[in-house]
Structures are given as structure tokens and as C-alpha cells.
Amino acid sequence: MTENASFNDQPIKNPEADRYGIAPFAQSLAKSIEKMHAPIGAVLAIHGAWGSGKSSAINLIRHYLHEDKAEDKAKVKIADFKCWWFRGEEALTVAFLSQLQTTLGQTLGEEGRKLLKRLKQQIFNASFLLKTGLTAASGQLGSAVEGFGEALEKAFDDAPESVEALYEEVMIQLREKKQRFLIIIDDIDRLSPDEALQMFRLVKSVGRLPNVIYLLALDRALAEKIVAERYPSEGAHYLEKIIQAGFEIPPPKGWALRDGLRQRLVEICGEPAETDWTRFENVLHDVVFPEMRTPRDVVRLENMLSVTWPAVSDEVDLADFIALETLRLKHPAIHRAIRENKNIVCARTRPSRDFKEDLLRSITDKSEQERYGEALTRIFPPLKAGSGLIGHGEIAFAIKEWQRQRRACSDKHFDTYFRFAVGDDVLPKREIDEIIGKIQNGDKDYIREKLRNALKVTIYDGSTKARLILEEVRDRSDELSTTLLPTKADFVRTLFELADELDVEQDSQIYTDNFVRIFSLVWRLCESMDLETRSKVILAPLKTSALGWRVYLLNAIKQNLAKAENNKNVKLIEVDQDTEQQMIAETLAKLREAAHDGTLGEKKRLCELLYFWRDTTKDNGAEVRQWTEKQLRDDKMVIRFARAFVHDYYTKNADDAVGKYDRKLEKPENLGTIIDLEKFRHRLIELQQNPDINACLRAWEDQDREQQRA
């Protein structure tokens, strides 16, 4: 880490570390100090707001005064008075006098040092200066000083040995010496108002000595405010009586702040990908750079990113993260509003026509609101939909890409930006990168083991990690587009092989489950293939697939073709007709085989299998009904039918914020084509002590009541 990237926000000490053009200013001021002729308590000041680089300028002045010179050969000896180390006016006074004695005594002879010591002791002992005397050796502090200026004047008149005479002798000795002194007093801004005023008084009175120069660093506006509170009629004139020459810290050039920050961002976070540079620069320009007004702003952002970035470096989009950290640093109210309005910024709900009402309430200036509004749309493109700049169809199309890039506007990745850790609802990027790599390399054993192990891991919402893997691979399926055809075919075969294992209840959500996820993934892998190739890739692994997946896949293709006939905008999902007929014939054969050997009743999705059997035989369900009638003699099969024919449905009224789940029986007109309803219900009543049977009967009764009301 470079010198000027210290976590302690330390000022720079040499010109090589200067990024913002302070060094030329410091060099010029150092030359002026070195050439000042016989100064008597000259007071110079460096003015600048907090974080503008005053301390760095002082360090550079020190560097140039001692550049290429040994300490004892320097024309100007430098001493630092750390005024903010001392609390209370009396402590400040004692410390300042001790600093003068130590600094000047190094140059004066033995007689001069004795004079300084006696002068200090006389001032210490002056009854109006300190209520309790102390010696220079003890270092103990007296009580509060009251009216230092008046006390000093009275001490000159009343001291046993005239303070005024001692003071004059010290001035004569200093005047005879060629050595000059620079006493630097930094961080006056840190003092309380009374302490700051006392510091000014000390420099103006006791400190006005020959060949002594003072260099103060302060925020002029703050200092004038302090004086105005105590002396309303004085204001800026008070400081003019004390400070002979004041210099404003040159503001850094905008390009210097931008270039300096850009360089440090690359050092801390690494370079963005070549394809991301344009958006990266746009986000910096609209969000980050306008907030960087002083070198300290830049250093504070650097320090913050040095801590937060390593925790999520692989899990977030670089530009979005830097932008949000900038807002957290400079505008925490906006940052908090973003965190609390995930639904709006991630397009979960339609944003208001003026999203600024939700996110920028802390900004009262209208022009500033507009600027920040534009900045936020850089990070959260869904906000443009609320302004009519982009349509919701475009957002739906872009969501896949946002998820792949792990953007802040991605519902899945949003929380990572605010908790600085990847939750268990998102796969770490390293892990999904490894999975994608294994798919591309054709490592079937790895994929098989990875998915099976993932079924054993339950995440925050009760679903399994297998759900996450299928979703993440689906979102990044474009990266598999250049994979060799045999490798793609092997991956499809592995998915087909595991499909029924992956069909677990935990991963079933509203309108989706792992079959839907596998189907979507497979079709993204195959959609660019020509019809003949796609048919071969799908048909080959289907021969060894479990019955549940076979039926689901055929139904999905059939349903899509039906939708495409009625809506030209529906993307066509198909295989060639011969392949489809072969798939249907083979699946029907396997289904009949399972019915014959008694395993059909143990299958998941039994209801769907029976409907497929009905539709494929084209005998109005006679063959299916014949099989189910035999099964009704078996109590276990009746319970399985009760389970299979009742489904959870999610319903929500237009006025409801939250919907509810209802258990409903298959519609009688459908169910009656695969089972004798009268015999089935009779058997349910006989076995109604079973909880699954009871659930089925209640759903049936609810359905009867609804039909009566209708």
C-alpha cells in the first residue's frame, strides 16, 4: 500500500507522494520563509477546509526547508507545537512557553538559556496568570488562566524581577543570532473556541520574538466564526491583526482528483473487464467523481474500499459497488433509502413515476435531486421504467444479464452490496465459475456428484442448494454457447439422468420447480441448434431417463406448440415430428411396464403420468381407468391417489397484499377420465382416518360447495 493510502488518513511527507498539486505551493512558501529577513514573530497561515491538505502542505514545506541539508546546517530550524494535545487554556499556555524555551534554548548560549528559564518562571509565578505556581521541571499544570493579556501586563509591572526586562534581554540575544526558527502550529481547528482564542493571544503577545516565524494551519471561516462569537465587532479583523500573510491551499484540479482516484481504485479493486470499461467510467463520472471534492474525500473512499471490497470482490459488480460505497460515505441517507426500497430499485414492483420521492427525500435542492436521480439510474436501470425511458419488456429481457453480472439491480444479488457477504441464497462466484468450467470440460462425474450433494444442503428458504445451481447455470448458459456439441450432449444427458432425483418438493415454488429449471436450462443450451441436431441431442439421453422427466418434457413441448399456434410472439420449442413420436411411443411403453410391475403407483407426479397415459392411448382413458379400478382394492394405492389428486394452489385477490395457499382436488371432469369417481370417493370414506385421505375428502367437499354456489 502506498504512503498516501494509509488507513489512518496520514498526510503525505514528500513530493513524490503528491497527487494533487500541493508540492509547488509548498515549495514557493518554503523559499519565502527561508528568505525572510530578520522577522519578529512573523505569523503566516495556511487556510483550508477540513480535508483540503493543510497538514500535507506543512509536511512538504518542512521537506523543502531541509531538502539536501543536514538538520544542524539548515537556515531555519523547525519546531512543531501540537496544540491539540493540551486541554484547557492554562495547559495550552504552559505547554506553549515550554515549547519556546526548548526550541530557542538550543541556539542561545548558557546565559540565554538561563534568561529563558527565569522568564518562564516569572510568568509562571505571576499571581494573575496562574492561581497555583509550578516549576518547569515538574511539568504539573496550574489552574485556569483568567484574562491572560491583562495578567501578563500586570506581571510585567509587579514581578520581583521585571518580566519586561527579562523579555527584552531575550529579544536582544535572539536578534544577535543568525539562526531563524519556524514554529508550526497545526490542527488549530481541533481546539475548543476558548482554546483557539488563547492560542491566537499567545502567538500575538509572548510569541513575538526576533527571528521567530509562526506557521498556522486553520480553517479561516471556522476561525472567524469563533472570533465573532466572542468579539462580534472584530470578526475577520481580529485575525488580520495577528496573521501577516495568509495563503489558501490551492484546490486540486478536478482531473487530478479523478486520475488519482482511478489509479487507486485499480490498485485496490483491480481493473474492470475490457467489456465493462465504458459502463465503469460512466458510473464513476455520474456517481463517484462529483462527490470527490477534496483529497480527504478520495482517501476516505480508498480506505473504505480497502476494507469492504476484499469481502465481496468476486460477488458484485465493481462499478455498482464503488458507486454505492461512495453514497454510503457521502450521503448515508440516500444509501439507506436504497437499501430500504429493494422492490423499487430491483423492479420487483413498478417504480413510481417520480422515484425521487422515495429515494431522494434527503436532497431538498431540485437541481441536486435531478443530478442524483440521473446517478441512480446508472446503478439501477429499472428506475428508468418509472420515468418512461425504458419499457418493462426491456427490463424483463435485461434481468438475465443483470443476474449474470451480479449487478446491484439484480434481486438475487442486491443484498450482498449491503451486508458485505454472500448469503446462502446466492452461490459464490468462485463456485459457479468452477461448475461452468467443469461443464465446459465435460466432467460428468463432477456435475453428477455436485448436484446430488447439493440436494442434501438446505438453504435459508427451505429449498436445496440444487435449486441455486440450476438457476445460476441457466443464467450463465450463454457462456456454454461455444462448448463443443458432444460436451453439451453429455451435460444434457447428465441432467436427464438426474432429473427425477432433483424433483424434490423443497424446491417447488409458485409456478416453478426443478423440472421447470432443467427444461429452461436445456432449451437455452439447444435453441441455437438446428432442428435435426436438437432432436438427436434430446432423444438420445431420453432413452435412459426416468419416467417422470420423460412425461414432463413431452408435455412441455406439446404445451409450447399449442401456445405458439395462438401467439406468434411465443418462442417455439420443438423437436422434429419423428423424434417426438418416437419419444411418445417409448414413454408409453415404459409407463405400461411400470403399471404392470407395480412401480407406477410409487412415482412422483402420478396424476400427470395418468393423464399422459390417457391422452397417448386415445381411448378416452379406458385403459387407465381399468388400471386404477384394480388399484382401488389396495388401501395403500387409495392413499397414494388421494395424495396425487390434491394440489396446493396459490390464490391472491386484487386487493390483497399477500395471497394464500389452498388445497384443491383435480377438477371432476378431468379426474373422472382416469378413475371412477364414485368408487374412489367410497374408498376414501372407508379410509378417512388417514390424514391424506381426510385432506382429499375436505378438498372434495369444498369443491362441491363451490359448484353449488355457482
XYZ file of C-alpha atoms in Angstrom:
710
model
C 0.000 0.000 0.000
C 1.359 3.426 -0.910
C 2.156 6.100 1.663
C -0.886 8.201 0.889
C -3.250 5.250 1.173
C -2.849 4.850 4.918
C -5.930 3.735 6.791
C -5.117 6.480 9.338
C -5.516 9.175 6.694
C -1.952 10.397 7.277
C -0.785 13.472 5.327
C 1.950 12.972 2.750
C 5.560 13.757 3.637
C 7.427 14.077 0.344
C 6.719 15.486 -3.129
C 6.783 12.036 -4.758
C 3.532 11.212 -2.940
C 1.798 14.412 -4.093
C -1.128 13.637 -6.382
C -2.989 16.941 -6.196
C -0.513 19.734 -6.956
C 0.253 20.856 -3.369
C 4.037 20.487 -3.738
C 4.656 23.610 -5.935
C 2.652 25.736 -3.478
C 4.632 24.349 -0.513
C 7.948 24.845 -2.301
C 7.214 28.512 -3.022
C 6.161 29.167 0.576
C 9.280 27.387 1.873
C 11.504 29.657 -0.246
C 9.724 32.740 1.107
C 10.196 31.586 4.698
C 13.871 30.843 4.087
C 14.493 34.319 2.607
C 12.578 36.375 5.208
C 14.972 38.970 6.672
C 15.050 39.448 10.472
C 11.410 38.565 11.158
C 9.991 39.426 14.576
C 7.233 36.988 15.448
C 6.016 36.896 11.879
C 2.806 34.907 11.577
C 1.919 33.115 8.360
C -1.163 30.999 7.893
C -2.299 28.258 5.570
C -6.055 28.347 5.121
C -8.130 25.434 4.001
C -11.278 23.494 4.810
C -11.144 20.179 6.611
C -9.532 17.605 4.348
C -8.079 20.119 1.882
C -4.466 19.088 2.565
C -3.171 21.643 5.096
C -1.110 19.091 7.023
C 0.315 17.700 3.803
C 1.344 21.225 2.765
C 3.104 21.739 6.099
C 4.993 18.466 5.723
C 6.095 19.471 2.241
C 7.247 22.919 3.487
C 9.329 21.098 6.111
C 10.747 18.882 3.377
C 11.777 21.795 1.156
C 13.333 23.764 4.046
C 15.517 20.785 4.929
C 15.998 19.457 1.395
C 19.640 18.413 0.822
C 20.622 19.959 4.163
C 21.714 18.405 7.413
C 19.484 19.338 10.343
C 22.191 21.432 12.041
C 23.042 23.240 8.764
C 19.507 24.319 7.933
C 18.929 28.074 7.841
C 15.570 27.620 9.518
C 15.118 25.322 12.489
C 11.654 23.844 12.677
C 9.639 23.008 15.779
C 6.117 21.630 15.973
C 3.683 22.710 18.648
C 0.951 20.076 18.877
C -1.626 22.393 20.368
C -4.448 19.848 20.314
C -2.569 17.590 22.753
C -3.386 20.000 25.587
C -6.801 20.635 27.079
C -7.670 23.896 28.831
C -6.252 27.376 28.419
C -3.775 27.045 31.297
C -2.360 23.784 29.950
C -2.046 25.325 26.500
C -0.194 28.340 27.940
C 2.279 26.278 29.946
C 2.924 23.957 27.002
C 3.490 26.856 24.604
C 6.007 28.571 26.911
C 7.798 25.266 27.450
C 7.991 24.780 23.676
C 9.544 28.243 23.259
C 12.110 27.532 25.984
C 13.067 24.174 24.433
C 13.223 25.426 20.839
C 15.068 28.708 21.375
C 17.354 27.379 24.107
C 19.061 25.041 21.659
C 20.580 28.051 19.860
C 21.190 30.536 22.711
C 24.235 30.222 24.904
C 24.248 29.291 28.556
C 23.362 32.844 29.577
C 20.488 32.945 27.122
C 19.090 29.636 28.340
C 19.136 30.932 31.914
C 17.287 34.052 30.780
C 14.593 31.949 29.139
C 14.226 29.811 32.235
C 13.883 32.858 34.519
C 11.414 34.461 32.116
C 9.319 31.346 32.086
C 9.414 31.043 35.869
C 8.419 34.663 36.319
C 5.448 34.262 34.066
C 4.506 31.020 35.838
C 4.673 32.745 39.200
C 2.701 35.825 38.223
C -0.282 35.794 40.556
C -2.741 36.971 37.923
C -1.507 34.430 35.400
C -1.749 31.232 37.403
C -3.584 30.561 40.627
C -1.136 27.814 41.558
C 2.588 28.099 40.719
C 4.605 25.295 39.254
C 8.186 24.711 38.231
C 9.450 23.949 34.776
C 10.913 20.642 35.963
C 7.695 19.285 37.478
C 5.586 19.592 34.362
C 2.441 19.939 36.519
C -0.275 22.276 35.277
C -1.822 25.121 37.249
C -5.470 26.132 37.333
C -7.335 28.223 34.804
C -5.872 31.392 33.345
C -8.207 34.367 33.545
C -7.593 37.320 31.272
C -4.161 36.339 30.046
C -3.441 39.600 28.222
C -4.224 41.754 31.271
C -2.430 39.341 33.627
C 0.733 39.424 31.535
C 0.771 43.242 31.543
C 0.364 43.354 35.330
C 3.049 40.671 35.742
C 5.496 42.917 33.852
C 4.883 45.672 36.438
C 4.703 43.636 39.653
C 7.145 40.728 39.240
C 10.132 40.683 41.697
C 12.397 40.594 38.638
C 10.850 42.568 35.837
C 9.312 40.236 33.261
C 9.551 43.057 30.776
C 13.299 43.397 31.370
C 13.876 39.653 31.029
C 11.804 39.615 27.876
C 13.879 42.464 26.404
C 17.135 40.648 27.188
C 15.866 37.503 25.465
C 14.914 39.572 22.396
C 18.402 41.116 22.256
C 20.105 37.720 22.333
C 17.797 36.273 19.658
C 18.296 39.336 17.465
C 22.083 38.820 17.547
C 21.779 35.256 16.355
C 21.617 34.478 12.635
C 19.558 31.366 13.263
C 15.881 31.605 12.451
C 13.083 29.450 13.814
C 9.825 28.218 12.323
C 7.224 27.123 14.850
C 4.456 25.179 13.172
C 1.055 25.100 14.847
C -1.267 22.715 13.021
C -4.755 21.475 13.819
C -5.994 24.664 15.466
C -9.365 23.520 14.085
C -9.403 20.762 16.719
C -9.317 23.203 19.654
C -12.351 24.452 21.511
C -13.273 28.114 20.845
C -11.654 29.328 24.096
C -8.509 27.304 23.445
C -8.249 28.594 19.872
C -8.550 32.213 21.060
C -5.891 31.585 23.713
C -3.585 30.184 21.028
C -4.001 33.363 18.964
C -3.288 35.530 22.058
C -0.097 33.610 22.887
C 1.272 33.971 19.374
C 0.413 37.680 19.347
C 1.966 38.513 22.735
C 4.643 36.249 24.227
C 5.495 34.697 20.890
C 6.548 37.875 19.091
C 10.302 37.334 19.235
C 13.117 38.153 16.789
C 13.945 35.557 14.099
C 10.876 33.555 15.078
C 8.274 32.746 12.421
C 4.956 31.046 13.095
C 3.109 28.969 10.559
C -0.502 28.319 11.491
C -2.822 25.875 9.751
C -6.518 26.601 10.144
C -9.891 26.777 8.508
C -10.286 30.548 8.108
C -14.085 30.511 8.005
C -14.213 28.451 11.192
C -11.648 30.662 12.938
C -13.532 33.843 12.038
C -16.732 32.298 13.355
C -15.014 31.516 16.678
C -13.753 35.097 16.990
C -17.134 36.552 16.014
C -18.844 34.609 18.811
C -16.535 36.185 21.427
C -15.904 39.560 19.778
C -18.798 40.401 17.426
C -17.318 43.738 16.409
C -13.963 42.209 15.424
C -14.710 39.279 13.154
C -12.140 38.908 10.376
C -10.210 42.000 11.583
C -9.065 40.141 14.693
C -7.171 37.576 12.634
C -5.740 40.284 10.378
C -4.050 41.844 13.425
C -2.396 38.504 14.211
C -1.662 36.990 10.794
C 0.601 38.982 8.494
C 0.112 36.774 5.447
C -2.440 34.075 4.781
C -2.417 31.595 1.891
C -5.269 29.438 0.672
C -4.414 25.814 -0.089
C -4.690 25.542 -3.879
C -7.725 23.427 -4.681
C -6.784 20.236 -6.501
C -7.593 20.141 -10.164
C -10.638 18.048 -10.923
C -8.660 15.875 -13.313
C -6.035 15.268 -10.607
C -8.640 14.016 -8.132
C -10.214 11.836 -10.803
C -6.941 10.388 -12.075
C -5.639 9.827 -8.570
C -8.796 8.042 -7.503
C -8.989 5.993 -10.690
C -5.422 4.793 -10.164
C -6.072 3.819 -6.560
C -9.330 2.050 -7.462
C -7.410 -0.162 -9.866
C -4.778 -0.860 -7.190
C -7.409 -1.776 -4.586
C -10.074 -3.477 -6.684
C -8.330 -4.478 -9.894
C -9.196 -3.406 -13.422
C -12.688 -3.965 -14.788
C -13.043 -6.314 -17.715
C -12.444 -4.698 -21.081
C -16.131 -5.084 -21.968
C -17.112 -3.284 -18.748
C -14.849 -0.227 -19.082
C -17.434 2.032 -20.690
C -20.067 1.458 -18.018
C -17.398 1.611 -15.308
C -16.285 5.067 -16.498
C -19.883 6.268 -16.847
C -20.687 5.245 -13.273
C -17.544 6.964 -11.993
C -18.414 10.114 -13.951
C -22.064 10.301 -12.826
C -21.908 8.952 -9.269
C -18.400 8.905 -7.815
C -16.402 11.838 -9.192
C -18.967 14.550 -8.278
C -18.612 13.525 -4.605
C -14.789 13.762 -4.583
C -14.151 17.415 -3.752
C -11.052 17.220 -1.537
C -8.055 14.882 -1.219
C -9.501 13.627 2.059
C -12.721 12.588 0.272
C -10.584 10.447 -2.012
C -8.536 8.969 0.838
C -11.640 8.165 2.880
C -13.211 6.334 -0.065
C -9.945 4.487 -0.711
C -9.732 3.423 2.929
C -13.356 2.297 2.979
C -12.947 0.213 -0.177
C -9.724 -1.303 1.135
C -11.800 -2.794 3.941
C -15.079 -3.672 2.219
C -14.026 -4.729 -1.277
C -11.975 -7.861 -0.384
C -15.010 -9.393 1.350
C -17.156 -9.349 -1.817
C -14.661 -8.874 -4.641
C -15.896 -11.860 -6.651
C -19.568 -11.466 -5.812
C -20.568 -7.979 -7.011
C -20.235 -5.681 -9.979
C -17.223 -3.408 -9.480
C -18.785 -0.162 -10.735
C -22.017 -0.645 -8.767
C -20.145 -1.458 -5.559
C -17.866 1.588 -5.764
C -20.874 3.809 -6.506
C -22.888 2.508 -3.541
C -19.895 2.782 -1.205
C -19.462 6.392 -2.349
C -23.078 7.116 -1.423
C -22.643 5.319 1.904
C -19.667 7.573 2.652
C -21.015 10.902 1.410
C -24.813 10.527 1.520
C -25.814 7.850 4.043
C -29.466 8.943 3.862
C -29.627 8.082 0.149
C -27.769 4.830 0.752
C -30.235 3.898 3.486
C -33.220 4.762 1.259
C -31.875 2.484 -1.480
C -31.417 -0.368 0.983
C -34.975 0.063 2.247
C -36.538 0.185 -1.252
C -35.279 -3.022 -2.841
C -38.647 -3.588 -4.504
C -38.334 -0.345 -6.456
C -34.677 -0.394 -7.469
C -34.759 -4.082 -8.462
C -38.010 -3.886 -10.460
C -39.881 -6.128 -8.043
C -42.679 -3.601 -8.196
C -43.364 -0.849 -10.678
C -41.494 2.274 -9.550
C -43.424 5.463 -9.014
C -43.410 7.926 -11.875
C -41.018 10.003 -9.808
C -38.868 7.589 -7.832
C -37.006 10.566 -6.332
C -39.853 10.911 -3.842
C -38.900 7.514 -2.423
C -35.115 7.635 -2.661
C -34.032 11.290 -2.574
C -36.137 12.865 0.145
C -32.969 13.950 1.964
C -31.994 16.173 -1.010
C -34.069 19.366 -0.937
C -32.459 21.218 -3.843
C -34.363 20.361 -7.039
C -31.340 20.576 -9.322
C -29.402 18.301 -6.981
C -32.331 15.887 -6.936
C -32.174 15.721 -10.712
C -28.427 15.058 -10.638
C -28.726 12.289 -8.081
C -31.712 10.889 -9.937
C -29.596 10.519 -13.071
C -26.826 8.978 -10.985
C -29.151 6.357 -9.509
C -30.409 5.260 -12.918
C -26.791 4.418 -13.762
C -26.774 1.893 -10.909
C -30.422 0.841 -11.140
C -31.706 0.806 -14.743
C -35.193 -0.364 -13.617
C -35.735 3.184 -12.306
C -35.858 4.364 -15.913
C -39.044 2.367 -16.374
C -40.799 4.612 -13.862
C -39.702 7.603 -15.922
C -40.957 6.095 -19.171
C -37.399 5.882 -20.543
C -37.436 2.110 -20.967
C -40.271 -0.380 -21.097
C -40.936 -3.242 -18.745
C -40.424 -5.673 -21.585
C -36.877 -4.412 -21.928
C -36.331 -4.882 -18.183
C -37.585 -8.453 -18.362
C -35.112 -9.106 -21.169
C -32.251 -7.488 -19.220
C -32.831 -9.250 -15.885
C -30.964 -12.340 -17.051
C -27.904 -10.248 -17.939
C -28.040 -8.291 -14.669
C -28.073 -11.533 -12.735
C -25.121 -12.870 -14.699
C -23.163 -9.673 -13.996
C -24.223 -9.732 -10.321
C -25.440 -6.151 -10.617
C -26.942 -4.269 -7.686
C -30.235 -4.079 -9.596
C -30.450 -7.873 -9.588
C -32.941 -9.009 -6.989
C -30.761 -12.040 -6.310
C -27.544 -10.093 -5.647
C -28.821 -6.807 -4.180
C -28.350 -7.790 -0.525
C -24.659 -8.632 -0.995
C -23.947 -4.937 -1.565
C -25.299 -4.033 1.870
C -24.239 -6.893 4.126
C -20.756 -7.343 2.553
C -21.188 -11.099 2.417
C -22.769 -13.601 0.076
C -25.950 -15.011 1.580
C -26.907 -18.649 1.304
C -29.461 -17.675 -1.347
C -26.642 -16.934 -3.819
C -23.787 -19.138 -4.988
C -20.323 -17.617 -4.541
C -18.892 -16.615 -7.898
C -15.851 -18.857 -7.449
C -18.114 -21.868 -7.017
C -20.332 -21.188 -10.022
C -17.221 -20.380 -12.100
C -15.872 -23.803 -11.187
C -19.165 -25.504 -12.133
C -19.263 -23.731 -15.516
C -15.669 -24.759 -16.118
C -16.406 -28.398 -15.290
C -19.380 -28.390 -17.698
C -17.199 -26.945 -20.448
C -14.575 -29.619 -19.779
C -17.164 -32.402 -19.902
C -16.606 -33.562 -16.303
C -19.847 -35.561 -15.917
C -18.826 -37.204 -12.648
C -18.180 -33.838 -11.013
C -21.561 -32.420 -12.140
C -23.405 -35.542 -11.017
C -21.791 -35.519 -7.570
C -22.180 -31.746 -7.208
C -25.934 -31.836 -7.835
C -26.534 -34.883 -5.657
C -24.613 -33.347 -2.765
C -26.459 -30.066 -3.288
C -29.748 -31.874 -2.653
C -28.521 -32.521 0.902
C -27.915 -28.792 1.614
C -30.918 -26.791 2.792
C -30.719 -23.014 2.404
C -32.498 -20.090 4.027
C -35.957 -20.563 2.482
C -36.099 -24.328 2.964
C -35.153 -25.152 -0.621
C -31.977 -27.009 -1.566
C -28.704 -25.786 -2.972
C -29.504 -27.763 -6.138
C -32.085 -25.079 -6.974
C -29.377 -22.405 -6.822
C -27.021 -24.372 -9.060
C -29.680 -24.933 -11.724
C -30.682 -21.244 -11.667
C -27.101 -19.949 -11.777
C -26.092 -22.253 -14.645
C -29.275 -21.269 -16.502
C -28.456 -17.554 -16.033
C -24.957 -18.126 -17.424
C -25.900 -20.551 -20.164
C -24.643 -18.092 -22.794
C -21.120 -18.914 -21.644
C -21.712 -22.501 -22.761
C -22.706 -21.479 -26.289
C -19.231 -22.214 -27.700
C -18.952 -25.562 -25.909
C -18.426 -28.477 -28.274
C -21.589 -30.325 -29.249
C -20.582 -33.705 -27.693
C -19.836 -31.917 -24.410
C -23.221 -30.186 -24.479
C -24.892 -33.500 -25.226
C -23.117 -35.120 -22.263
C -24.328 -32.358 -19.953
C -27.909 -32.743 -21.220
C -27.637 -36.495 -20.647
C -26.470 -35.891 -17.061
C -29.391 -33.549 -16.378
C -31.887 -36.029 -17.830
C -30.350 -38.821 -15.765
C -30.707 -36.842 -12.528
C -33.986 -35.073 -13.294
C -36.257 -37.310 -11.228
C -33.792 -37.236 -8.297
C -33.794 -33.462 -8.454
C -37.588 -33.324 -8.487
C -37.905 -32.620 -4.748
C -40.782 -30.888 -3.011
C -38.499 -28.426 -1.187
C -37.572 -26.762 -4.476
C -41.146 -26.342 -5.667
C -42.235 -22.707 -5.593
C -45.114 -20.804 -7.108
C -45.255 -21.678 -10.816
C -41.816 -23.315 -10.842
C -39.843 -26.347 -9.690
C -36.644 -28.158 -10.648
C -38.253 -29.740 -13.723
C -39.054 -26.233 -14.983
C -35.486 -25.118 -14.225
C -33.944 -28.114 -16.021
C -36.223 -27.644 -19.026
C -35.364 -23.945 -19.270
C -31.639 -24.673 -18.988
C -31.706 -27.476 -21.573
C -33.623 -25.350 -24.046
C -31.200 -22.449 -23.703
C -28.385 -24.878 -24.476
C -30.180 -26.340 -27.503
C -32.140 -23.441 -29.008
C -29.320 -22.380 -31.324
C -29.050 -25.891 -32.799
C -30.831 -26.806 -35.983
C -33.947 -28.949 -35.594
C -32.256 -32.231 -36.559
C -29.296 -31.768 -34.189
C -31.506 -30.668 -31.326
C -33.759 -33.698 -31.796
C -30.787 -36.068 -31.626
C -29.310 -34.371 -28.547
C -32.621 -34.640 -26.689
C -33.735 -38.082 -27.913
C -30.543 -39.973 -27.090
C -30.440 -39.268 -23.325
C -34.217 -39.531 -23.018
C -33.992 -43.282 -23.656
C -32.373 -43.769 -20.239
C -34.316 -41.050 -18.399
C -36.750 -41.718 -15.578
C -40.459 -41.815 -16.379
C -41.404 -38.576 -14.606
C -38.967 -36.444 -16.603
C -39.938 -38.114 -19.885
C -43.595 -37.223 -19.412
C -42.833 -33.695 -18.226
C -40.592 -32.963 -21.224
C -43.140 -34.233 -23.762
C -45.942 -32.280 -22.106
C -43.818 -29.125 -22.053
C -43.065 -29.383 -25.765
C -46.732 -30.032 -26.544
C -47.949 -27.089 -24.420
C -45.428 -24.757 -26.035
C -46.523 -25.715 -29.533
C -50.130 -25.052 -28.571
C -49.228 -21.598 -27.229
C -47.155 -20.787 -30.310
C -50.118 -21.528 -32.585
C -52.207 -18.891 -30.781
C -49.482 -16.332 -30.147
C -46.817 -15.588 -32.735
C -44.606 -13.934 -30.066
C -44.160 -17.209 -28.182
C -40.742 -18.693 -28.799
C -41.176 -22.082 -30.479
C -39.760 -25.084 -28.609
C -39.815 -28.209 -30.741
C -38.126 -31.358 -31.949
C -38.819 -32.983 -35.291
C -42.057 -34.918 -35.600
C -40.448 -38.331 -35.979
C -38.392 -37.788 -32.819
C -41.451 -36.654 -30.900
C -43.463 -39.698 -31.968
C -40.589 -41.984 -31.022
C -40.312 -40.283 -27.630
C -44.056 -40.706 -27.037
C -44.061 -44.372 -28.040
C -41.093 -45.249 -25.864
C -42.519 -43.314 -22.903
C -45.906 -45.055 -23.209
C -44.136 -48.410 -23.266
C -42.228 -47.579 -20.107
C -45.397 -46.311 -18.446
C -47.265 -49.561 -19.196
C -44.266 -51.514 -17.945
C -44.361 -49.591 -14.641
C -48.115 -50.207 -14.378
C -47.575 -53.922 -14.918
C -44.720 -54.342 -12.411
C -46.435 -52.258 -9.697
C -43.955 -49.366 -9.605
C -46.222 -46.791 -11.290
C -48.102 -46.086 -8.092
C -44.834 -45.159 -6.360
C -43.924 -42.497 -8.922
C -43.950 -38.777 -8.206
C -46.345 -36.722 -10.307
C -48.650 -39.748 -10.549
C -51.565 -37.597 -11.666
C -49.570 -36.199 -14.641
C -48.453 -39.709 -15.613
C -52.026 -40.939 -15.660
C -53.215 -38.016 -17.783
C -50.346 -38.652 -20.228
C -51.373 -42.338 -20.436
C -54.956 -41.272 -21.127
C -54.002 -38.782 -23.849
C -51.495 -41.078 -25.556
C -53.723 -44.148 -25.890
C -56.546 -42.039 -27.359
C -59.213 -44.399 -25.963
C -60.870 -41.776 -23.745
C -58.990 -43.159 -20.766
C -60.436 -46.699 -20.834
C -57.032 -48.354 -20.344
C -56.112 -46.002 -17.486
C -59.484 -46.440 -15.757
C -59.142 -50.206 -15.977
C -55.772 -49.972 -14.181
C -56.928 -47.528 -11.498
C -60.033 -49.601 -10.752
C -57.815 -52.548 -9.851
C -55.628 -50.311 -7.673
C -58.636 -49.110 -5.631
C -58.723 -52.541 -3.995
C -55.355 -51.708 -2.357
C -55.596 -49.340 0.643
C -52.055 -48.072 0.051
C -52.876 -47.140 -3.524
C -56.030 -45.307 -2.428
C -53.868 -43.182 -0.120
C -51.416 -42.535 -2.971
C -54.268 -41.473 -5.251
C -55.563 -39.142 -2.523
C -52.118 -37.550 -2.337
C -51.679 -37.328 -6.112
C -55.072 -35.807 -6.917
C -54.891 -32.903 -4.417
C -52.654 -29.940 -5.177
C -51.655 -26.688 -3.496
C -52.894 -23.596 -5.320
C -51.777 -20.067 -4.594
C -54.585 -17.523 -4.803
C -54.480 -13.767 -4.327
C -57.245 -11.222 -4.721
C -56.558 -7.925 -6.429
C -56.890 -6.034 -3.129
C -54.667 -8.409 -1.138
C -51.038 -7.697 -0.390
C -50.459 -11.359 0.464
C -52.243 -14.356 -1.009
C -52.847 -17.804 0.453
C -52.411 -21.457 -0.399
C -55.478 -23.652 -0.879
C -55.578 -27.417 -1.299
C -57.826 -28.301 -4.196
C -58.924 -31.518 -5.824
C -58.427 -32.081 -9.528
C -61.473 -30.953 -11.485
C -64.054 -33.778 -11.612
C -64.395 -33.544 -15.389
C -60.670 -34.307 -15.691
C -60.347 -36.720 -12.813
C -63.316 -38.750 -13.989
C -61.461 -39.676 -17.191
C -58.778 -41.599 -15.291
C -60.632 -43.037 -12.272
C -64.151 -43.996 -11.290
C -65.132 -41.055 -9.061
C -67.929 -42.848 -7.220
C -65.799 -45.857 -6.281
C -62.867 -43.602 -5.408
C -64.932 -41.480 -3.062
C -66.460 -44.557 -1.455
C -62.977 -45.907 -0.723
C -61.914 -42.532 0.712
C -64.803 -42.588 3.169
C -63.817 -46.100 4.238
C -60.244 -44.968 4.996
C -60.949 -41.478 6.287
C -58.850 -41.920 9.435
C -55.760 -41.374 7.310
C -54.666 -37.663 7.202
C -54.041 -37.694 3.418
C -57.460 -39.230 2.892
C -59.064 -36.599 5.124
C -57.334 -33.795 3.202
C -58.643 -35.194 -0.066
C -62.194 -35.502 1.283
C -62.175 -31.915 2.613
C -60.940 -30.626 -0.744
C -63.690 -32.600 -2.462
C -66.349 -31.182 -0.129
C -65.062 -27.636 -0.705
C -65.298 -28.228 -4.429
C -68.871 -29.479 -4.105
C -69.855 -26.302 -2.193
C -68.266 -24.080 -4.820
C -70.194 -25.866 -7.568
C -73.459 -25.460 -5.640
C -72.837 -21.716 -5.199
C -72.056 -21.406 -8.886
